XYZ file of C-alpha atoms in Angstrom:
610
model
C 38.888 27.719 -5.663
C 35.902 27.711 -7.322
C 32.590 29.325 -5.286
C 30.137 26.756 -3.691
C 26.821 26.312 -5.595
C 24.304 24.378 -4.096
C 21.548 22.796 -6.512
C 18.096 22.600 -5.355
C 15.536 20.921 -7.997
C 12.046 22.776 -8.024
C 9.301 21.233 -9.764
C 6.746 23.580 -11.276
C 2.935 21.853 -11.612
C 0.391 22.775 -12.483
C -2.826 22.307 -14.404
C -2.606 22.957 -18.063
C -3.150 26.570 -19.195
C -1.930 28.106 -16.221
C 1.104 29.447 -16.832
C 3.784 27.215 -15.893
C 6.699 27.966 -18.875
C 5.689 31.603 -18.448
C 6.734 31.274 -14.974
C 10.330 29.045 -15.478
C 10.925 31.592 -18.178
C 10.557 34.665 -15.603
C 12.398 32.326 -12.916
C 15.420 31.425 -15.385
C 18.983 32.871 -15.941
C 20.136 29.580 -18.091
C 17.955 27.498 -19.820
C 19.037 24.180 -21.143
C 18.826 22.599 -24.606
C 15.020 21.307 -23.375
C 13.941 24.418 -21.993
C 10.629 26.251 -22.785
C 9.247 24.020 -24.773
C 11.933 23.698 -27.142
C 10.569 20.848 -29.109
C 9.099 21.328 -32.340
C 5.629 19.355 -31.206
C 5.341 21.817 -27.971
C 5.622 24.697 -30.394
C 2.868 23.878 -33.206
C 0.328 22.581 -30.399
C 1.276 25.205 -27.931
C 1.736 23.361 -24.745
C 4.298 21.534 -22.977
C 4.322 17.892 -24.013
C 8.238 17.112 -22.276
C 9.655 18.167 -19.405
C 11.592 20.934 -19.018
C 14.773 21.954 -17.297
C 16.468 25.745 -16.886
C 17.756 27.018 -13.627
C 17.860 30.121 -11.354
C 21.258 31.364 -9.963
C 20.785 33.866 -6.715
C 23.109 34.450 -3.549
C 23.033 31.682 -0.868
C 20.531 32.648 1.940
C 22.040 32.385 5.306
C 20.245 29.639 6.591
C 21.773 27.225 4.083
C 24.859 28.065 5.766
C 28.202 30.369 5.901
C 31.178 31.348 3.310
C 30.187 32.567 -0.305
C 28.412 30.479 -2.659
C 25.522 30.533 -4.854
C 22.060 29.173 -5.138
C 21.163 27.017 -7.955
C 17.512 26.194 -8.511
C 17.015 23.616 -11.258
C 13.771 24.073 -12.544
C 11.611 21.237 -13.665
C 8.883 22.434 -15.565
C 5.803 19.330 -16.084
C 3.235 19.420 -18.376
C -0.183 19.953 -17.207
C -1.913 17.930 -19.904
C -4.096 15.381 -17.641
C -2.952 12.567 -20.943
C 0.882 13.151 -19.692
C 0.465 12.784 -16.265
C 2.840 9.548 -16.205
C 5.703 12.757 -17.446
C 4.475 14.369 -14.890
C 5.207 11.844 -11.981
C 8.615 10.900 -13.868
C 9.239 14.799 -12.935
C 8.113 14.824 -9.725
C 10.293 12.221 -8.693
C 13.387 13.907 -9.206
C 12.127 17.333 -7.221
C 13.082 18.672 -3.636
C 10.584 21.382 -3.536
C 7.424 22.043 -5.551
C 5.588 25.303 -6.794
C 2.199 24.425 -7.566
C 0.981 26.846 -9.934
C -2.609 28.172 -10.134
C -4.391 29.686 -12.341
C -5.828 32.964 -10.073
C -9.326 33.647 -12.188
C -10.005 29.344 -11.937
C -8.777 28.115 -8.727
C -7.808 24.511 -8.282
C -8.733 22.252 -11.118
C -8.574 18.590 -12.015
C -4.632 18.250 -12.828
C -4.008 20.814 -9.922
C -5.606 18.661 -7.224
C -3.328 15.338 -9.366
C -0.166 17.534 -9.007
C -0.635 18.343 -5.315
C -1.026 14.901 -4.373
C 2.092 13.704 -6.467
C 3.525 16.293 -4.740
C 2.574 15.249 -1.445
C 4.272 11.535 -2.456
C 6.999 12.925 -4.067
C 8.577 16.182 -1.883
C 8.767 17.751 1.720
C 7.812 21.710 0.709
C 5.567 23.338 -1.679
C 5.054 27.053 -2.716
C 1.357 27.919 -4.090
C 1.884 30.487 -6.911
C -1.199 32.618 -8.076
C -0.375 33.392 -11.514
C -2.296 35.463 -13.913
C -3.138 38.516 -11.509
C -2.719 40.615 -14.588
C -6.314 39.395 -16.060
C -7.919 40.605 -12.396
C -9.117 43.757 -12.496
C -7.243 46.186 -11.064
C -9.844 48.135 -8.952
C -10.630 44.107 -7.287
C -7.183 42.611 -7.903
C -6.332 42.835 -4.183
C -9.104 41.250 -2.700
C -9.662 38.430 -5.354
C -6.393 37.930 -4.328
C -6.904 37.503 -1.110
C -10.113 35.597 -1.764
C -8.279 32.859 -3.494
C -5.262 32.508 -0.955
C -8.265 32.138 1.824
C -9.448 28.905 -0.841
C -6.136 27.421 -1.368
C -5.442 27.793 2.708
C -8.620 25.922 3.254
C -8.132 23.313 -0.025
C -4.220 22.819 2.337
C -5.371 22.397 5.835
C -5.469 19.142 5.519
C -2.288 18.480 3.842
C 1.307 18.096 4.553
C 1.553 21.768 3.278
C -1.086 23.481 5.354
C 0.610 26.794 6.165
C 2.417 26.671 3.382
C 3.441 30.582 0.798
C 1.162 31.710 -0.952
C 2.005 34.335 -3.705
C 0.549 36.020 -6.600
C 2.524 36.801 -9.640
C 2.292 37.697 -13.727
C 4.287 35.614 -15.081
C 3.447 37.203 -18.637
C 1.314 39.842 -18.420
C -0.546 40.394 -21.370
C -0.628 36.678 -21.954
C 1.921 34.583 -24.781
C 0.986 37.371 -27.276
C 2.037 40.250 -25.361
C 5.687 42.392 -25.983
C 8.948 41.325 -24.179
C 8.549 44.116 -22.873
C 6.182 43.550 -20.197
C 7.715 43.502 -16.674
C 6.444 40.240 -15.031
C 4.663 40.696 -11.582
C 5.713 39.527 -8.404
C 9.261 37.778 -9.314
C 11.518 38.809 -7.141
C 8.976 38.311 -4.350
C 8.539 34.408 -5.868
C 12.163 34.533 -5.612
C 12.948 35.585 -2.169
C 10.267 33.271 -0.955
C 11.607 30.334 -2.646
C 14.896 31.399 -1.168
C 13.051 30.872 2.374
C 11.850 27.802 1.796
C 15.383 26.282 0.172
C 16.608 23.283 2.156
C 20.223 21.691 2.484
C 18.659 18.446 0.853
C 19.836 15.096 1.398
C 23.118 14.385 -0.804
C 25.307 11.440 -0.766
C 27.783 11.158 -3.357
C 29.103 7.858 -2.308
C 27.538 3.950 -3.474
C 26.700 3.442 -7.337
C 26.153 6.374 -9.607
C 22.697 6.115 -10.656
C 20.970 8.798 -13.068
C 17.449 9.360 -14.592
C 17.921 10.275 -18.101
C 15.065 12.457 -19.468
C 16.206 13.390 -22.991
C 18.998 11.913 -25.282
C 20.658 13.707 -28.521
C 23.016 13.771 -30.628
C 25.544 16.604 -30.994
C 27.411 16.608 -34.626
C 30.999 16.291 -34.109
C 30.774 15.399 -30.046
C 28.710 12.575 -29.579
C 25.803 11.263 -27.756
C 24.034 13.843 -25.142
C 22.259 11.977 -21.970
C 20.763 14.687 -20.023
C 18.935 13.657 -16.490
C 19.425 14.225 -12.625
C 21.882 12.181 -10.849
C 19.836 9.934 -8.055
C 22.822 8.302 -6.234
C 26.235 8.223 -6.142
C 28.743 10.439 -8.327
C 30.222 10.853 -11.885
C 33.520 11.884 -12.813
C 34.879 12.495 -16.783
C 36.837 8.852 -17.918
C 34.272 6.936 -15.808
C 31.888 3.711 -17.471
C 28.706 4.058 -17.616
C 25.890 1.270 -18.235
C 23.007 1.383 -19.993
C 20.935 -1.497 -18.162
C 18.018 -1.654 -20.392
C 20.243 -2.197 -23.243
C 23.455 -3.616 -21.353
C 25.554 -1.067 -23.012
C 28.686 0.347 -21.631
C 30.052 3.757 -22.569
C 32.804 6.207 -21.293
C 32.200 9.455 -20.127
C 34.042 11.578 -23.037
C 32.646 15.319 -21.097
C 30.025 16.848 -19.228
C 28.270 19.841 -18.580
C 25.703 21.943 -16.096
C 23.799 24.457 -18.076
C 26.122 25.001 -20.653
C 28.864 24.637 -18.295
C 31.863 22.053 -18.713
C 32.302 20.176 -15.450
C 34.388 17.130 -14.387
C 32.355 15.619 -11.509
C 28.936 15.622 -10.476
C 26.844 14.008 -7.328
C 23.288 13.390 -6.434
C 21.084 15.582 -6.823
C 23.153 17.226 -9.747
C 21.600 18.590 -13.058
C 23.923 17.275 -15.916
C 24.357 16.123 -19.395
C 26.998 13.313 -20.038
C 28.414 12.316 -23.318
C 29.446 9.949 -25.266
C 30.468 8.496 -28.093
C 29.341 5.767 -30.682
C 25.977 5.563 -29.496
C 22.566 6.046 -31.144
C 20.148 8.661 -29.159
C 17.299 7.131 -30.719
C 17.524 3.967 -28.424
C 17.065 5.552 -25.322
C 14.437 8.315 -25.019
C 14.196 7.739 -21.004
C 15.744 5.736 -18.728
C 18.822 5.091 -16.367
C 22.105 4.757 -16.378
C 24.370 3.699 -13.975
C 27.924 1.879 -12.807
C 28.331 -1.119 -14.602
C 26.450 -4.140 -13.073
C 25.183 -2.374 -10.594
C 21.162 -2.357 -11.149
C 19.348 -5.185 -12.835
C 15.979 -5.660 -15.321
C 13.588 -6.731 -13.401
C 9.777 -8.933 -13.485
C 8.635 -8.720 -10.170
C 8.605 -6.495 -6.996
C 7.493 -6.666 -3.805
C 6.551 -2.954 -2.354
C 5.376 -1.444 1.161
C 2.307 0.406 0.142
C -0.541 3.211 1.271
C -3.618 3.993 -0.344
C -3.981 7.310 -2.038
C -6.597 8.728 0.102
C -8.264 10.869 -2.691
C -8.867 7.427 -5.117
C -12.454 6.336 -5.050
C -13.048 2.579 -4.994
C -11.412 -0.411 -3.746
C -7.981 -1.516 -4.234
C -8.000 -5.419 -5.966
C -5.977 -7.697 -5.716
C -5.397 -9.388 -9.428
C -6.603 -5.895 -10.525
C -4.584 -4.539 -13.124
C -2.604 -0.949 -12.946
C -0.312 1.360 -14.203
C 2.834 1.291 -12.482
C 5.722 3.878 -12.922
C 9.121 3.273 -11.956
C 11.086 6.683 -12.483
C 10.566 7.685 -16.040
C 8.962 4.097 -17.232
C 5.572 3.852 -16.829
C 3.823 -0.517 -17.464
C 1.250 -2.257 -16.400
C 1.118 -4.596 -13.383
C -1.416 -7.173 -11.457
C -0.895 -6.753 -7.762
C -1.461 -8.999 -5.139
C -1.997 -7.108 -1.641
C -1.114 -9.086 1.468
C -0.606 -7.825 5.031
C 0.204 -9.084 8.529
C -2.321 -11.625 10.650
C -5.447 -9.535 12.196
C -3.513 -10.382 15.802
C -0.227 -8.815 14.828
C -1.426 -5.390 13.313
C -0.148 -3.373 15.877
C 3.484 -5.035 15.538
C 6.273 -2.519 15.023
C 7.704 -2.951 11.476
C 11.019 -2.492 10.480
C 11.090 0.608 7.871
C 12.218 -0.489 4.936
C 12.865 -3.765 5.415
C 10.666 -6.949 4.257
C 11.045 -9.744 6.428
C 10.591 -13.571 4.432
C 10.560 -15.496 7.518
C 7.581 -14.184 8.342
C 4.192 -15.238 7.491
C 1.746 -12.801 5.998
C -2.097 -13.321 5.170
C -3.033 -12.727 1.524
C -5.869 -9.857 1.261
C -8.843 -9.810 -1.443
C -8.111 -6.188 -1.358
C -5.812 -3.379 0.439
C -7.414 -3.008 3.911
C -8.621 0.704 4.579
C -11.375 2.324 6.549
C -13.709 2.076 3.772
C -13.320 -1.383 2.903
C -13.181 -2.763 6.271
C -17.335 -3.708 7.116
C -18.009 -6.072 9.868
C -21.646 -7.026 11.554
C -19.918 -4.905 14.793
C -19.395 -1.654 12.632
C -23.048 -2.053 11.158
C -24.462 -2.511 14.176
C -22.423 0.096 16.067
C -21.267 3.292 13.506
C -19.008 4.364 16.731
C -17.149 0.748 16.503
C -13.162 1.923 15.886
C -11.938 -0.046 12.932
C -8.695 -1.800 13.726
C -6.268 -1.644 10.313
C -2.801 -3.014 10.177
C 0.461 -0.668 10.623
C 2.042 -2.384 7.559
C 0.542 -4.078 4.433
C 2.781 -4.771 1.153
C 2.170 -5.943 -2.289
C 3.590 -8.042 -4.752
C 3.461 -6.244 -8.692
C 3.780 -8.369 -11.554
C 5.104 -6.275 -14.877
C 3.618 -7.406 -18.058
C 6.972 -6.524 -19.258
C 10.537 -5.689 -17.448
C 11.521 -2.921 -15.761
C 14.855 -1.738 -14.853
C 14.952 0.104 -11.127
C 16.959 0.650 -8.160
C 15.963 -0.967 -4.836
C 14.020 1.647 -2.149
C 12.540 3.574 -5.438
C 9.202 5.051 -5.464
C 6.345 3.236 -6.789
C 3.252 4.839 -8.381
C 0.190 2.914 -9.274
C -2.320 4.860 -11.093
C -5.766 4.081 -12.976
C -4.452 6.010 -16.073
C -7.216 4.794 -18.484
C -9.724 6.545 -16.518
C -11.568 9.411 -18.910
C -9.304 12.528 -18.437
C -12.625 14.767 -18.286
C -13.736 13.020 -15.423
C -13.707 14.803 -11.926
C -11.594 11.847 -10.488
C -7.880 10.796 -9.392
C -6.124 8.756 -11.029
C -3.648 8.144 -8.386
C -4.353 4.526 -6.521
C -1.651 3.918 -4.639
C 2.426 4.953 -3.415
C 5.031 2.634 -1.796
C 8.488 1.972 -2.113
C 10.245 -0.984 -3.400
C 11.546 -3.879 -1.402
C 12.700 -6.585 -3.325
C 12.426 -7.270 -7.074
C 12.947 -10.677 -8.681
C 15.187 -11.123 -11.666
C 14.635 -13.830 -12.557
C 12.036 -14.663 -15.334
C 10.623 -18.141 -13.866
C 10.406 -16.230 -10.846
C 7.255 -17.658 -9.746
C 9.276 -21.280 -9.636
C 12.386 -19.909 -7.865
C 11.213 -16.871 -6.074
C 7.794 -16.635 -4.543
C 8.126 -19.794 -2.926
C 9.765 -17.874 -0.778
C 6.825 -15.548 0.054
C 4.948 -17.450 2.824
C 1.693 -15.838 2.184
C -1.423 -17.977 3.368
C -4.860 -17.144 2.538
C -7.460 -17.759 5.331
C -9.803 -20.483 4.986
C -12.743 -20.705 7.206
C -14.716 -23.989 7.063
C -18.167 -24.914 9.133
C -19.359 -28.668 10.088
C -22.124 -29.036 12.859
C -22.083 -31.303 15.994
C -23.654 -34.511 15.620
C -23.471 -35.349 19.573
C -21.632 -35.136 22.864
C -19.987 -38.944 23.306
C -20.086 -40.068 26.714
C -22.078 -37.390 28.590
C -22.363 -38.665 31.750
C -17.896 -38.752 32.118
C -16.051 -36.410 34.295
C -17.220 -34.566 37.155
C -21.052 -33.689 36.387
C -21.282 -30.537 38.412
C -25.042 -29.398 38.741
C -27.936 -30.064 36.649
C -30.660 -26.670 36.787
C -34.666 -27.280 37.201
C -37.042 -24.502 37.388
C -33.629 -22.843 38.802
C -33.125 -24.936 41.426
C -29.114 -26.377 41.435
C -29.468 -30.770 42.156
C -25.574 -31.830 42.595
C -24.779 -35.261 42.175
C -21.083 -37.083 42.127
C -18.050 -38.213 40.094
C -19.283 -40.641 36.967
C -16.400 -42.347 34.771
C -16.944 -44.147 31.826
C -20.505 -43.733 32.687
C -20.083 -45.638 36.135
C -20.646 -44.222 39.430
C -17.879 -43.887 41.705
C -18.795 -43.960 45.087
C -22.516 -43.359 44.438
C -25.461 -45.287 43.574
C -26.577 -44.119 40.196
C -30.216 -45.233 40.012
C -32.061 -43.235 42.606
C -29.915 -39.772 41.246
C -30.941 -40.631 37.716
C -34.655 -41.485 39.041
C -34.842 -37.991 41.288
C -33.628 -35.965 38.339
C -35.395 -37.634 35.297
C -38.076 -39.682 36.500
C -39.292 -37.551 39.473
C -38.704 -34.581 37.691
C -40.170 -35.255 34.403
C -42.817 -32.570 34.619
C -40.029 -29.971 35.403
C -37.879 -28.376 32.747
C -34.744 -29.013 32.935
C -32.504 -25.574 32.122
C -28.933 -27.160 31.345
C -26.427 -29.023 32.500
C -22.387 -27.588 32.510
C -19.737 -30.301 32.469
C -16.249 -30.807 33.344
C -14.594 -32.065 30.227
C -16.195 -33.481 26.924
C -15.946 -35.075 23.191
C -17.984 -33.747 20.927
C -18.694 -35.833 17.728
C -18.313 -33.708 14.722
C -19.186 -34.145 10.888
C -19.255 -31.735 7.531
C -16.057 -30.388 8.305
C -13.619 -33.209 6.084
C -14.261 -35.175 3.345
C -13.711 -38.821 4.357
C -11.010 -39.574 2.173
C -9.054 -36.492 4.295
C -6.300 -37.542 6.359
C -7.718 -36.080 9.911
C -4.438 -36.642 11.714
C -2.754 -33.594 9.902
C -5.728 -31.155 11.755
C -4.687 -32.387 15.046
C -4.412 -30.135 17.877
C -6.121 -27.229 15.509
C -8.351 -24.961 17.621
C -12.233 -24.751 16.708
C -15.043 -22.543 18.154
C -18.522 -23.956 18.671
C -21.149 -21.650 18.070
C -22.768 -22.023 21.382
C -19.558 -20.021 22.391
C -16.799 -22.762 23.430
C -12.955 -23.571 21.997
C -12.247 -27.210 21.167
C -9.199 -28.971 19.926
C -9.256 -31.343 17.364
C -8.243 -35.029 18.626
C -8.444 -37.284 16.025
C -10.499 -38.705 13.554
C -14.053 -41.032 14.299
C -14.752 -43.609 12.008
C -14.212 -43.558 8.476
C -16.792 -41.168 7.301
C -14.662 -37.765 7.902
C -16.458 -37.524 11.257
C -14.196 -36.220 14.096
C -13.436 -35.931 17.699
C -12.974 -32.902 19.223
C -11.733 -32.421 23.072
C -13.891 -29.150 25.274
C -10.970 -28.748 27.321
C -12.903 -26.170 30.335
C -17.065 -27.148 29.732
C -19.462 -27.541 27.610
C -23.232 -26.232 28.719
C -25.898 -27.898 27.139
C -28.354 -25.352 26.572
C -31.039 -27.579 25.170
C -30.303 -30.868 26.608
C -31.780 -34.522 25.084
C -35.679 -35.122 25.878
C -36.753 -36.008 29.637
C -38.098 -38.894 28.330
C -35.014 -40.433 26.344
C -33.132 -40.056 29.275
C -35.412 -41.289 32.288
C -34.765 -44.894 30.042
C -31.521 -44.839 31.895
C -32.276 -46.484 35.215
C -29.433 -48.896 36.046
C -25.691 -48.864 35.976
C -26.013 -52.223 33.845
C -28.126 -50.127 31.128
C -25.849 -47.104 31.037
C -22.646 -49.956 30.642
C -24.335 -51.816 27.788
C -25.193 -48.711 25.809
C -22.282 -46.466 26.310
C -24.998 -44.119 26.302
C -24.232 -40.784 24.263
C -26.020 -37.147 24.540
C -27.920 -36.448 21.048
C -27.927 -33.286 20.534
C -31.002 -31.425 20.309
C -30.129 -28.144 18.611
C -27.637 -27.237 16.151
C -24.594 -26.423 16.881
C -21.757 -25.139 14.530
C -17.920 -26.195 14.207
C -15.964 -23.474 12.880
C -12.269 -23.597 12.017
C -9.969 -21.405 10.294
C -6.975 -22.689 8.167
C -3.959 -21.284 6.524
C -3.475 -22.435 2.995
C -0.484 -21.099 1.063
């Protein structure tokens, strides 16, 4: 029976210049056919331009659990060029632990600070390597050492890997120049630390075989070479395979692990799959998968966060770079989250709910971007942010991708010397749309509503004197008087109230009045050609504080009704002198006397509009 290995993929990142194939070299006992900058380009400019895969073999630790068996690391060694960083998050994707490697005499740099926050997206653990001790002097080596672990512990703190190894190593001491000879420093160290921090990672080998390929050759006399890491499912030798980009199918012919001839691999796996009759040249990157099993798609709609370390607001119909795996194209976003009253709902992980109704955002809602008159007025004022808040990304050309991938959208046309991240935004995918009129037979689906707020003004209160007028205030003194309907006493004589209040009191001021139930004439809100009837029942707030309901329409000049369902206080109240006219319950019938009002007062309303 053959001994258990157990592959664990280790990214290696790192800014450019710092050592990173020096370090997978010292790490390796296999490297693979793209290993150490293999490629003729990476050789005459003398940096990594691909990624690169070799692996470690060492004893199985016994935390990763009992009976013999080895270790596998698969190393994944990124450029650090800041113009390849969309290789670089292609990389990252595939990892289950990262080393981020630093450059001991510089300390964190631009691409550093990009790699440790793909890393924080993409993987659970991370091991900070200090490489290049060899250029320290020796008398000081120790405590520049130590200086720069103190740094990086203080640049982590506030990361998912505060706490996290630090260790110092020579990779190639001497630099690329120097003999083979040269012992590297601090390997085996690197190595029993990484065997510390090895994990039983998540594998499933059941569901569709899906695999990222990274390179693709030919081999004279054998066939086609895809080489990638398997991200779901399992492969065994005989079994079709689908090129979705191109909707080819092929048969497996053999496969190998490092140079080794296997017959089945799972997730998680490091492996290179032939086969036959097919031209390398039309698939650099990609997938490949079980026949019909993932689709090309235009559209997506993704749960998102904001990368914390991007400066500047997140637009909608702002254009980005979005990778997907290996593929890397641009997309306009639309962000869109739940109502302000449900931000606190629990949401399902993973999940995107259509029934729902979701309000459409000018721009992905964060504690920068979120200003209000409270929070300038009151810097202490805690700003409330939804749990949630998604986005719908429209590719400016296909992209084939599994559902529940991770999504990347980066500013990648920012100036590479700038002291910036590129990084805008991670999320996951929810749903994508295949179809290419999706915006006919999809969206409408999406019941996204933008907000509308719309002002009119009050143009009077109709029929003041109705309901139950409960005290009128002058000079702070409370005068009661009784029920009124239609503007006709009920069990009262009208005159002699009306003459104490306004005639006798006309030298008084009188403070307000608060009423039982009112209509308030409205106007500015509608056009008059708008059908009124459709608004109501909708809710409106006055700016003198009260709600109203909208009950109909009031002529046939867009003015409108609207109902005060508790009171209504009329702070400034008509003239003394307009009203002491009123001196008979004949006069007040004949007129149908109505309140003008004397200040003004504003309607607001807010609408959803799809």
């Amino acid at each position: 029976m053959a001994a258990r290995v157990l592959n664990v993929n280790v990214g290696v990142l790192g800014h450019i210049d710092s050592g990173k194939t020096a370090l997978a070299r010292a790490l390796s006992t296999t490297g693979s056919t793209a290993a150490f900058d293999r490629a003729p380009q990476s050789r005459a400019r003398g940096i990594t331009l691909d990624l690169g895969f070799s692996c470690l073999r060492t004893a199985l630790p016994p935390q990763l659990g009992p009976g013999p068996g080895e270790l596998q690391f698969t190393l994944v060694d990124c450029p650090g060029h800041a113009s390849l960083i969309r290789t670089i998050i292609g990389g990252a994707q595939i990892i289950d632990l990262m080393m981020l490697v630093i450059d001991v005499t510089k300390g964190m740099q631009t691409q550093s600070a990009e790699c440790l926050v793909i890393g924080q997206i993409a993987c659970q653990k991370m091991v900070v390597v200090l490489n290049k001790i060899d250029l320290l002097p020796e008398g000081k080596r120790q405590s520049a050492i130590e200086k720069m672990t103190k740094k990086m512990q203080k640049t982590l703190e506030n990361t998912k890997f505060s706490g996290c190894p630090i260790v110092a190593v020579a990779a190639k001491p001497g630099g690329p120049e120097a003999p083979e000879s040269e012992n590297p420093l601090g390997i085996s160290e690197l190595i029993e630390v990484l065997k510390s921090e090895a994990y039983l990672p998540s594998r499933d080998p059941s569901g569709h075989f899906l695999m990222a390929v990274d390179h693709c050759f030919s081999i004279k006399g054998q066939g086609t070479v895809m080489t990638g890491t398997i991200l779901s499912g399992s492969v065994s030798l005989g079994d079709n395979v689908e090129i979705p980009a191109l909707k080819v199918t092929k048969k497996v012919k053999s496969m190998q692990m490092f140079h080794t001839p296997v017959t089945y691999a799972m997730q998680g796996d490091r492996v290179g799959v032939c086969v036959t009759q097919f031209d390398p040249k039309l698939l650099e990157r990609g997938l490949i998968c079980t026949p019909d099993s993932l689709h090309t798609i235009h559209a997506v709609i993704i749960s998102l966060k904001k990368i914390q370390y991007f400066r500047g607001a997140l637009q909608t119909k702002a254009k980005f770079h979005i990778t997907v795996g290996h593929e890397t194209v641009m997309g306009r976003v639309m962000f869109f989250g739940p109502a302000p009253a449900n931000f606190n709902e629990e949401i399902q992980e993973n999940v995107f709910d259509f029934e729902k109704d979701y309000l459409y955002q000018e721009e992905y809602l964060s504690k920068d971007s979120v200003s209000s008159e409270e929070n300038k007025e009151n810097d202490q004022a805690e700003v409330q942010l939804p749990k949630q808040q998604w986005a719908l990304l429209e590719f400016e050309k296909p992209v084939t991708c599994p559902k529940l991938c991770l999504v990347i959208g980066s500013k990648l046309d920012t100036d590479i010397h700038a002291n910036t991240c590129r990084l805008a935004f991670h999320g996951v995918l929810l749903q994508g749309m295949e179809d290419k009129n999706y915006t006919e037979t999809f969206l409408p689906k999406l019941k996204v509503y933008k907000q509308k707020h719309k002002e009119g003004q009050v143009e009077r209160v109709k029929n003041w004197l109705d309901g139950w007028a409960q005290r009128v205030v002058v000079n702070g003194a409370a005068s009661s008087w009784g029920p009124v309907t239609n503007g006709v006493p009920q069990g009262s004589v009208l005159g002699p109230i009306l003459v104490n209040i306004f005639i006798d009191c006309t030298d008084e001021v009188v403070e307000s009045f608060v009423m039982d139930d009112y209509n308030v004439i409205g106007r500015s809100l509608f056009k008059k050609e708008t059908n009124i009837q459709i608004f109501v029942g909708l809710k409106v707030k006055l700016s003198t504080g009260e709600d109203g309901i909208i009950d109909g329409g009031f002529g046939q000049s867009g003015k409108f009704k609207i109902r005060i369902p508790a009171h209504l206080s009329l702070v400034n109240p008509p003239p003394l002198r307009e009203m002491s006219k009123i001196t008979s319950v004949k006069q007040v019938e004949k007129r149908n006397y109505s309140v003008l009002w004397q200040q003004t007062v504003n309607i607001a309303i807010d609408l959803q509009r799809k």
